[in-house]
Amino acid sequence: MIPVDAPAIRRPTANRDTIGTTRIAGAGLSDHPFLIDPDTKSPMNYGAICDGTARPLSTRYTTLAAAQSVYGATLVTALNQDIDTVAWQSALATGRLVTFPSGRICTLRARLTLAVTGGIIGDGTGRFVANATDFSATVLASNASDTLIRSDQGRNIVLRGFGVAFTSAPDSFTRAVAVTRASGILVERLDLSGFNAGNLIEIDSSTDARVQDNVIRDGLLDRSGSTSQLTGIAIDDNLVSGVASRRVQITGNTIRNLLVTAAFRASYGYQSDGITVLPSAIDVAVTDNTVIGVGEGIDFQASGGKIAGNTVRVSYQFGIKLIHGASNNTVSSNAVTCPGIGGITVWGGSAKASADNMVVGNSVTEVNCLGEYDRNTTWAFGAADNGLAHPSNNNTFVRNVASGGEKATAAYYWAGVGTGNTANSAQISGDYRRPSLAPPFNGTPMSATLKAIKAH
């Protein structure tokens, strides 16, 4: 594994919202209260210091009763609690938006829980600093996890314009942001770094969510006894009562260098994803994201979605993978460079077939560029059962470009018992050993066609 140079951080485009406009951009998002009522809170007014140094309440209050008289007995139970953390929680409990102090570094030593409304907004210059050793629920032996900032059953929640710098510990498992059973969600322009396991932005069982223009970077999965993953953005990974997330937009995010240690890779492989969408999610669009230096760029398992305009570079296994019944999706205008095994692949499913996906106008180049795999086992585009119970059927690949195949076998790889998979109007560079490969699988090659090949 190699670190990858960081791209320029993407900034919001003109059609995205700014404070003072009348609506948060995004399909179905409701007006947020701060747009019609500008009253916000500051953690500084609740006693926060935010100079980057953790201080217990005991440095300010001589007795527990004195601290409880200010913050309440429910919130404060011991004088060793962190001043910044208690102040932030007090401000968030108002249900208002809390403004992150410009340029300040606030310590975070316990989970922040949002009220039913509200959230955090900043100008991008302030950040939380947190250490895994302060979150006891991350202990591997319990196979538990913790979350730094959490919203449950909220509405019109906004998290925007601040950073979280995390110091991990061996075998810790801590999410940065988790939003569950909420509606009208905007997670924007966060800068999250240093995490070593878990989903860094997780949306579960929620509707009308927009996750945009965030930077998620520099994580290292190092758990010694678990097959946990490190994932930048995940949708419905912890589904609540079978309720699916609906109308989710993941756009303009930059995810880079979510790596694994050599020891972890030897046991479990590259278990890191840029973006993961689980099968339950409905109407999910993954657009214009940049993912660099991960195990898999986009792992998409839902149906009826859109994956368009994304850039994936140096994905140690797959660039874009549709699997576990992903169906009726459109995958278009994506650029995948240096995938390890395959560029854009439709695998089968354990519960149902992955079928009727349209893969159109994408480019895949420099497959296996790091040379980690046998050349005979890598490809640009593919449809295969992958040993799963249900095959890949009726997937159409149109006007895709495969180039830079010096270290790959085939531009198109077909394997399994699926039927109706086709590739039309393909452009394939002459350095691929084969334009199409359909190896025997269960005694027969997959029924597939490749026509209108144009060498370039």
Coordinates of C-alpha atoms in Angstrom, one line a residue:
M1 CA 0.0 0.0 0.0
I2 CA 1.1 3.5 -0.7
P3 CA -0.2 6.8 0.4
V4 CA -1.7 8.9 -2.4
D5 CA -1.2 12.6 -3.0
A6 CA -4.2 14.5 -1.8
P7 CA -6.4 16.2 -4.4
A8 CA -7.5 19.8 -4.2
I9 CA -10.4 20.0 -1.7
R10 CA -13.7 20.5 -3.6
R11 CA -15.7 23.5 -2.5
P12 CA -19.5 23.9 -2.8
T13 CA -20.8 25.1 -6.1
A14 CA -23.0 28.1 -6.5
N15 CA -26.2 26.2 -6.5
R16 CA -25.6 24.8 -3.0
D17 CA -27.0 26.6 0.0
T18 CA -25.4 29.3 2.1
I19 CA -26.6 30.8 5.4
G20 CA -29.2 33.3 4.7
T21 CA -30.9 31.7 1.8
T22 CA -34.4 30.4 2.0
R23 CA -33.9 26.6 1.6
I24 CA -31.3 24.0 2.1
A25 CA -30.5 22.4 -1.3
G26 CA -31.6 18.8 -1.9
A27 CA -34.6 17.0 -3.0
G28 CA -37.3 17.0 -0.3
L29 CA -35.3 18.8 2.4
S30 CA -37.5 20.9 4.6
D31 CA -36.7 24.5 5.5
H32 CA -34.5 24.5 8.5
P33 CA -35.4 26.6 11.5
F34 CA -32.2 28.7 11.4
L35 CA -33.1 29.9 7.9
I36 CA -36.2 31.6 9.2
D37 CA -35.1 32.1 12.7
P38 CA -31.4 33.1 12.9
D39 CA -31.0 32.5 16.6
T40 CA -28.0 30.3 17.2
K41 CA -26.1 29.2 20.3
S42 CA -22.4 29.2 21.1
P43 CA -20.6 26.7 23.3
M44 CA -18.5 29.6 24.6
N45 CA -21.7 30.9 26.3
Y46 CA -22.0 27.6 28.1
G47 CA -18.4 27.7 29.5
A48 CA -16.4 26.1 26.7
I49 CA -12.7 27.1 26.5
C50 CA -11.8 25.5 23.1
D51 CA -8.0 26.1 23.2
G52 CA -7.2 22.4 22.4
T53 CA -6.5 21.4 26.0
A54 CA -8.8 19.1 27.9
R55 CA -9.8 20.3 31.3
P56 CA -12.0 18.5 33.9
L57 CA -14.9 20.3 35.6
S58 CA -12.8 20.1 38.8
T59 CA -10.6 22.9 37.5
R60 CA -13.6 25.2 37.6
Y61 CA -15.9 23.8 40.3
T62 CA -14.8 22.6 43.8
T63 CA -17.9 20.4 44.3
L64 CA -20.1 18.2 42.2
A65 CA -23.1 20.1 43.4
A66 CA -21.7 23.4 42.2
A67 CA -21.2 22.0 38.7
Q68 CA -24.7 20.4 38.7
S69 CA -26.2 23.7 39.7
V70 CA -25.0 25.1 36.3
Y71 CA -25.4 22.1 34.0
G72 CA -27.9 19.9 35.8
A73 CA -27.5 16.5 37.5
T74 CA -28.5 14.5 34.4
L75 CA -25.6 15.8 32.3
V76 CA -23.0 16.2 35.0
T77 CA -22.3 13.1 37.2
A78 CA -18.6 13.5 38.0
L79 CA -16.1 16.3 38.2
N80 CA -13.7 14.6 35.8
Q81 CA -16.0 15.3 32.9
D82 CA -14.5 17.6 30.2
I83 CA -15.5 21.2 30.3
D84 CA -15.7 21.7 26.5
T85 CA -17.7 18.5 26.1
V86 CA -20.2 19.4 28.8
A87 CA -20.6 23.0 27.3
W88 CA -21.2 21.7 23.8
Q89 CA -23.8 19.2 25.0
S90 CA -25.6 21.9 27.0
A91 CA -25.7 24.1 23.9
L92 CA -27.0 21.3 21.6
A93 CA -29.7 20.4 24.1
T94 CA -31.4 23.7 23.3
G95 CA -32.4 22.3 19.9
R96 CA -30.9 25.3 18.2
L97 CA -28.0 25.3 15.8
V98 CA -24.7 25.7 17.6
T99 CA -22.1 27.8 16.0
F100 CA -18.6 26.4 16.0
P101 CA -16.2 29.1 17.3
S102 CA -14.1 30.3 14.3
G103 CA -10.6 28.9 14.4
R104 CA -11.0 27.2 17.8
I105 CA -10.0 23.7 18.8
C106 CA -12.6 22.1 21.2
T107 CA -11.9 18.9 23.1
L108 CA -14.4 16.1 22.8
R109 CA -14.2 13.4 25.5
A110 CA -17.8 11.9 25.4
R111 CA -20.5 11.5 22.8
L112 CA -22.5 14.6 21.7
T113 CA -26.2 13.8 21.2
L114 CA -28.2 16.2 19.2
A115 CA -31.7 17.3 20.2
V116 CA -34.7 16.6 17.9
T117 CA -33.7 19.7 15.9
G118 CA -30.6 21.8 15.5
G119 CA -27.0 20.8 14.8
I120 CA -23.6 22.4 14.4
I121 CA -22.5 25.0 11.8
G122 CA -19.1 26.4 11.3
D123 CA -17.0 28.3 8.8
G124 CA -14.6 25.3 8.3
T125 CA -11.8 26.7 10.5
G126 CA -12.7 25.1 13.8
R127 CA -12.4 21.4 14.8
F128 CA -12.9 18.9 17.6
V129 CA -10.1 16.8 18.8
A130 CA -11.0 13.4 20.3
N131 CA -9.1 10.4 21.5
A132 CA -10.3 6.8 21.4
T133 CA -9.1 6.2 24.9
D134 CA -11.9 8.4 26.2
F135 CA -14.6 6.2 24.6
S136 CA -14.8 3.0 26.6
A137 CA -17.4 1.4 24.4
T138 CA -14.8 1.0 21.7
V139 CA -13.1 -1.9 23.5
L140 CA -12.6 -4.8 21.1
A141 CA -13.5 -7.5 23.7
S142 CA -17.1 -6.2 23.8
N143 CA -17.3 -6.0 20.0
A144 CA -19.0 -2.6 20.6
S145 CA -18.6 0.7 19.0
D146 CA -19.1 4.3 19.9
T147 CA -20.1 7.5 18.1
L148 CA -18.7 11.0 18.5
I149 CA -21.7 12.9 17.2
R150 CA -25.1 11.3 17.1
S151 CA -28.7 12.2 16.1
D152 CA -31.6 9.9 16.6
Q153 CA -35.2 10.7 15.4
G154 CA -34.3 14.2 14.5
R155 CA -35.7 16.5 11.8
N156 CA -33.9 19.2 9.8
I157 CA -30.5 18.3 11.3
V158 CA -27.5 20.2 10.0
L159 CA -23.8 19.3 10.6
R160 CA -21.7 21.7 8.5
G161 CA -18.3 23.4 8.3
F162 CA -16.1 21.9 11.0
G163 CA -13.4 19.2 11.5
V164 CA -12.9 16.2 13.7
A165 CA -9.3 15.1 14.3
F166 CA -9.3 11.6 15.9
T167 CA -6.5 9.8 17.7
S168 CA -7.2 6.1 17.4
A169 CA -6.1 3.3 19.8
P170 CA -5.4 -0.3 19.0
D171 CA -8.6 -2.2 18.3
S172 CA -10.8 0.8 18.8
F173 CA -14.0 1.3 16.8
T174 CA -15.5 4.8 16.8
R175 CA -17.8 6.4 14.2
A176 CA -17.5 10.2 13.7
V177 CA -21.1 11.0 12.8
A178 CA -24.2 8.8 12.9
V179 CA -27.8 9.9 12.0
T180 CA -30.6 7.5 12.6
R181 CA -34.4 7.7 12.0
A182 CA -34.1 11.3 10.9
S183 CA -35.5 13.5 8.1
G184 CA -34.2 16.5 6.4
I185 CA -30.4 16.0 6.9
L186 CA -27.5 18.1 5.7
V187 CA -24.0 16.8 6.4
E188 CA -21.7 19.2 4.6
R189 CA -18.0 20.4 4.6
L190 CA -16.8 18.2 7.5
D191 CA -13.1 17.3 7.6
L192 CA -12.7 13.9 9.4
S193 CA -9.3 12.3 9.9
G194 CA -7.5 9.7 11.9
F195 CA -10.2 7.1 12.4
N196 CA -9.3 3.4 12.3
A197 CA -12.6 1.5 12.1
G198 CA -16.3 2.0 11.5
N199 CA -18.4 4.2 9.2
L200 CA -17.2 7.8 9.5
I201 CA -20.5 9.3 8.2
E202 CA -23.4 6.9 8.7
I203 CA -27.0 7.5 7.7
D204 CA -29.5 4.8 8.8
S205 CA -33.3 4.5 8.3
S206 CA -33.6 8.2 7.4
T207 CA -35.2 10.3 4.6
D208 CA -34.2 13.3 2.5
A209 CA -30.5 13.3 3.4
R210 CA -27.7 15.1 1.6
V211 CA -24.0 14.3 2.3
Q212 CA -21.9 16.7 0.3
D213 CA -18.5 18.3 0.0
N214 CA -17.0 16.5 3.0
V215 CA -13.3 15.5 3.3
I216 CA -12.7 12.1 4.9
R217 CA -9.0 11.2 5.0
D218 CA -6.0 9.4 6.5
G219 CA -7.5 6.4 8.3
L220 CA -5.7 3.1 9.1
L221 CA -7.7 0.0 9.9
D222 CA -5.6 -1.9 12.5
R223 CA -8.0 -4.1 14.4
S224 CA -6.1 -7.3 15.2
G225 CA -9.0 -9.7 15.8
S226 CA -12.0 -8.5 13.8
T227 CA -13.2 -8.3 10.2
S228 CA -14.5 -4.8 10.7
Q229 CA -14.3 -2.3 7.9
L230 CA -13.2 1.3 7.6
T231 CA -15.7 3.2 5.5
G232 CA -16.0 6.8 4.6
I233 CA -19.8 7.1 4.0
A234 CA -22.3 4.3 4.7
I235 CA -26.1 4.2 4.2
D236 CA -28.3 1.7 6.1
D237 CA -25.4 -0.3 7.5
N238 CA -27.3 -0.4 10.8
L239 CA -30.9 -0.6 9.7
V240 CA -33.5 0.2 12.4
S241 CA -36.7 -2.0 12.4
G242 CA -36.4 -2.7 8.7
V243 CA -37.1 1.0 7.8
A244 CA -35.1 1.9 4.6
S245 CA -33.4 5.2 4.0
R246 CA -35.0 7.1 1.1
R247 CA -33.9 10.0 -1.1
V248 CA -30.2 10.2 -0.2
Q249 CA -27.7 12.3 -2.2
I250 CA -24.0 11.7 -1.7
T251 CA -22.2 14.3 -3.8
G252 CA -18.9 16.2 -4.1
N253 CA -17.1 14.4 -1.3
T254 CA -13.4 13.7 -1.2
I255 CA -12.4 10.4 0.5
R256 CA -8.7 9.5 0.5
N257 CA -6.3 7.1 2.1
L258 CA -8.5 4.8 4.1
L259 CA -5.8 2.0 4.4
V260 CA -5.3 -1.2 6.3
T261 CA -2.2 -2.4 8.1
A262 CA -0.2 -5.2 6.6
A263 CA -1.2 -7.5 9.5
F264 CA -4.9 -6.9 9.0
R265 CA -4.6 -7.3 5.2
A266 CA -2.9 -10.7 5.7
S267 CA -5.8 -12.0 7.7
Y268 CA -8.8 -10.2 6.2
G269 CA -7.8 -8.4 3.0
Y270 CA -8.5 -4.8 2.1
Q271 CA -11.6 -4.1 4.2
S272 CA -12.0 -0.4 3.5
D273 CA -14.6 1.3 1.3
G274 CA -15.0 4.9 0.2
I275 CA -18.8 4.7 0.0
T276 CA -21.1 1.8 0.9
V277 CA -24.8 1.7 0.2
L278 CA -26.7 -1.3 1.7
P279 CA -29.5 -3.2 -0.1
S280 CA -32.4 -1.6 1.8
A281 CA -31.7 2.0 0.7
I282 CA -34.1 3.5 -1.9
D283 CA -33.4 6.3 -4.4
V284 CA -29.7 6.9 -3.7
A285 CA -27.5 9.1 -5.9
V286 CA -23.7 8.9 -5.6
T287 CA -22.4 11.6 -7.8
D288 CA -19.2 13.7 -8.4
N289 CA -17.2 12.2 -5.6
T290 CA -13.5 11.6 -5.6
V291 CA -12.2 8.5 -3.9
I292 CA -8.5 7.7 -3.7
G293 CA -6.5 5.0 -1.9
V294 CA -9.1 2.6 -0.5
G295 CA -9.9 -1.1 -0.8
E296 CA -13.0 -0.5 -2.8
G297 CA -14.2 2.9 -4.1
I298 CA -18.0 2.5 -4.2
D299 CA -19.7 -0.6 -2.9
F300 CA -23.3 -0.3 -4.0
Q301 CA -25.9 -2.9 -3.0
A302 CA -29.2 -1.0 -3.5
S303 CA -31.5 -0.8 -6.5
G304 CA -32.9 2.1 -8.5
G305 CA -29.9 4.3 -7.8
K306 CA -27.5 6.5 -9.7
I307 CA -23.7 6.3 -9.7
A308 CA -22.4 9.1 -12.0
G309 CA -19.4 11.4 -12.5
N310 CA -17.3 9.9 -9.8
T311 CA -13.5 9.6 -9.9
V312 CA -11.9 6.5 -8.3
R313 CA -8.1 6.2 -8.2
V314 CA -6.0 3.5 -6.6
S315 CA -8.7 1.1 -5.3
Y316 CA -6.8 -2.0 -4.1
Q317 CA -9.6 -4.4 -5.1
F318 CA -12.5 -2.8 -7.1
G319 CA -13.3 0.6 -8.3
I320 CA -17.1 0.4 -8.4
K321 CA -18.8 -2.8 -7.4
L322 CA -22.5 -3.7 -7.6
I323 CA -23.4 -6.7 -5.5
H324 CA -26.0 -8.5 -3.4
G325 CA -29.0 -7.9 -5.6
A326 CA -28.1 -4.4 -6.8
S327 CA -30.6 -3.9 -9.7
N328 CA -32.0 -1.3 -12.1
N329 CA -29.1 1.1 -11.3
T330 CA -27.4 3.5 -13.8
V331 CA -23.6 3.7 -13.6
S332 CA -22.4 6.4 -16.0
S333 CA -19.6 8.8 -16.7
N334 CA -17.3 7.5 -13.9
A335 CA -13.5 7.4 -14.3
V336 CA -11.7 4.5 -12.6
T337 CA -7.9 4.5 -12.6
C338 CA -5.7 1.8 -11.1
P339 CA -8.2 -0.6 -9.6
G340 CA -6.5 -3.7 -8.2
I341 CA -8.7 -6.6 -9.5
G342 CA -11.5 -5.0 -11.5
G343 CA -12.7 -1.6 -12.5
I344 CA -16.5 -1.7 -12.6
T345 CA -18.1 -5.1 -11.7
V346 CA -21.5 -6.5 -11.2
W347 CA -21.4 -9.4 -8.8
G348 CA -24.2 -11.8 -8.0
G349 CA -26.2 -11.8 -4.7
S350 CA -26.7 -13.9 -1.7
A351 CA -30.5 -13.2 -1.5
K352 CA -31.3 -12.2 -5.1
A353 CA -29.8 -11.6 -8.5
S354 CA -28.0 -8.4 -9.4
A355 CA -29.8 -7.6 -12.6
D356 CA -30.8 -5.0 -15.2
N357 CA -28.1 -2.5 -14.5
M358 CA -27.0 -0.1 -17.2
V359 CA -23.2 0.7 -17.2
V360 CA -22.7 3.4 -19.8
G361 CA -20.0 5.8 -20.8
N362 CA -17.4 5.0 -18.1
S363 CA -13.7 4.7 -18.4
V364 CA -11.3 2.2 -16.7
T365 CA -7.6 2.4 -17.1
E366 CA -4.4 1.0 -15.7
V367 CA -5.9 -2.1 -14.1
N368 CA -3.6 -3.7 -11.5
C369 CA -1.2 -0.8 -12.0
L370 CA 0.6 -1.6 -8.7
G371 CA 1.1 -5.2 -9.8
E372 CA -0.3 -6.8 -6.7
Y373 CA -2.3 -9.4 -8.5
D374 CA -1.6 -12.1 -11.2
R375 CA -2.2 -10.5 -14.5
N376 CA -4.5 -13.4 -15.4
T377 CA -7.0 -12.5 -12.7
T378 CA -7.7 -8.8 -13.4
W379 CA -10.1 -7.0 -15.7
A380 CA -11.7 -3.6 -16.5
F381 CA -15.4 -4.5 -16.6
G382 CA -17.1 -7.6 -15.5
A383 CA -20.3 -9.5 -14.6
A384 CA -19.9 -12.7 -12.5
D385 CA -21.7 -14.8 -9.8
N386 CA -18.6 -14.7 -7.5
G387 CA -19.8 -17.9 -6.0
L388 CA -23.0 -16.4 -4.7
A389 CA -26.4 -18.1 -4.9
H390 CA -28.0 -15.7 -7.3
P391 CA -26.3 -14.7 -10.6
S392 CA -25.8 -11.5 -12.5
N393 CA -28.4 -11.2 -15.2
N394 CA -29.3 -8.8 -18.0
N395 CA -26.7 -6.2 -17.2
T396 CA -25.8 -3.9 -20.2
F397 CA -22.4 -2.3 -20.7
V398 CA -22.5 0.4 -23.4
R399 CA -19.9 2.8 -24.8
N400 CA -17.3 2.1 -22.1
V401 CA -13.6 2.6 -22.5
A402 CA -11.0 0.2 -21.3
S403 CA -7.3 1.3 -21.7
G404 CA -4.0 0.8 -20.0
G405 CA -4.3 -3.0 -19.9
E406 CA -0.7 -4.0 -19.7
K407 CA -1.1 -5.7 -16.3
A408 CA -4.6 -7.1 -16.9
T409 CA -6.1 -10.0 -18.7
A410 CA -9.4 -8.9 -20.2
A411 CA -11.3 -5.8 -20.9
Y412 CA -14.6 -7.7 -20.2
Y413 CA -14.8 -10.6 -17.8
W414 CA -17.8 -12.9 -17.7
A415 CA -18.1 -15.8 -15.2
G416 CA -21.0 -17.8 -13.8
V417 CA -24.4 -19.0 -14.9
G418 CA -26.0 -15.6 -15.4
T419 CA -27.6 -14.8 -18.7
G420 CA -28.3 -11.8 -20.9
N421 CA -25.2 -9.7 -19.9
T422 CA -24.0 -7.7 -22.9
A423 CA -21.3 -5.2 -23.8
N424 CA -21.9 -3.0 -26.9
S425 CA -19.8 -0.3 -28.6
A426 CA -16.8 -1.0 -26.4
Q427 CA -13.5 0.8 -26.9
I428 CA -10.6 -1.4 -25.8
S429 CA -6.9 -0.6 -26.1
G430 CA -4.8 -3.2 -27.7
D431 CA -2.7 -3.9 -24.6
Y432 CA -5.4 -6.0 -23.1
R433 CA -4.6 -9.7 -23.7
R434 CA -8.2 -10.4 -24.5
P435 CA -11.1 -8.2 -25.3
S436 CA -13.5 -10.7 -23.5
L437 CA -13.0 -13.6 -21.3
A438 CA -15.7 -16.1 -20.3
P439 CA -14.0 -18.9 -18.3
P440 CA -15.8 -22.1 -17.5
F441 CA -17.8 -21.9 -14.3
N442 CA -20.0 -24.7 -13.1
G443 CA -19.1 -26.4 -16.3
T444 CA -20.3 -23.7 -18.7
P445 CA -19.2 -20.2 -19.6
M446 CA -21.6 -17.3 -18.9
S447 CA -23.9 -16.4 -21.8
A448 CA -22.6 -13.0 -22.8
T449 CA -21.9 -11.0 -25.9
L450 CA -19.3 -8.4 -26.9
K451 CA -19.8 -6.6 -30.1
A452 CA -19.0 -3.3 -31.9
I453 CA -15.5 -3.4 -30.5
K454 CA -13.3 -0.4 -31.5
A455 CA -9.6 -0.6 -30.9
H456 CA -7.9 2.6 -30.0

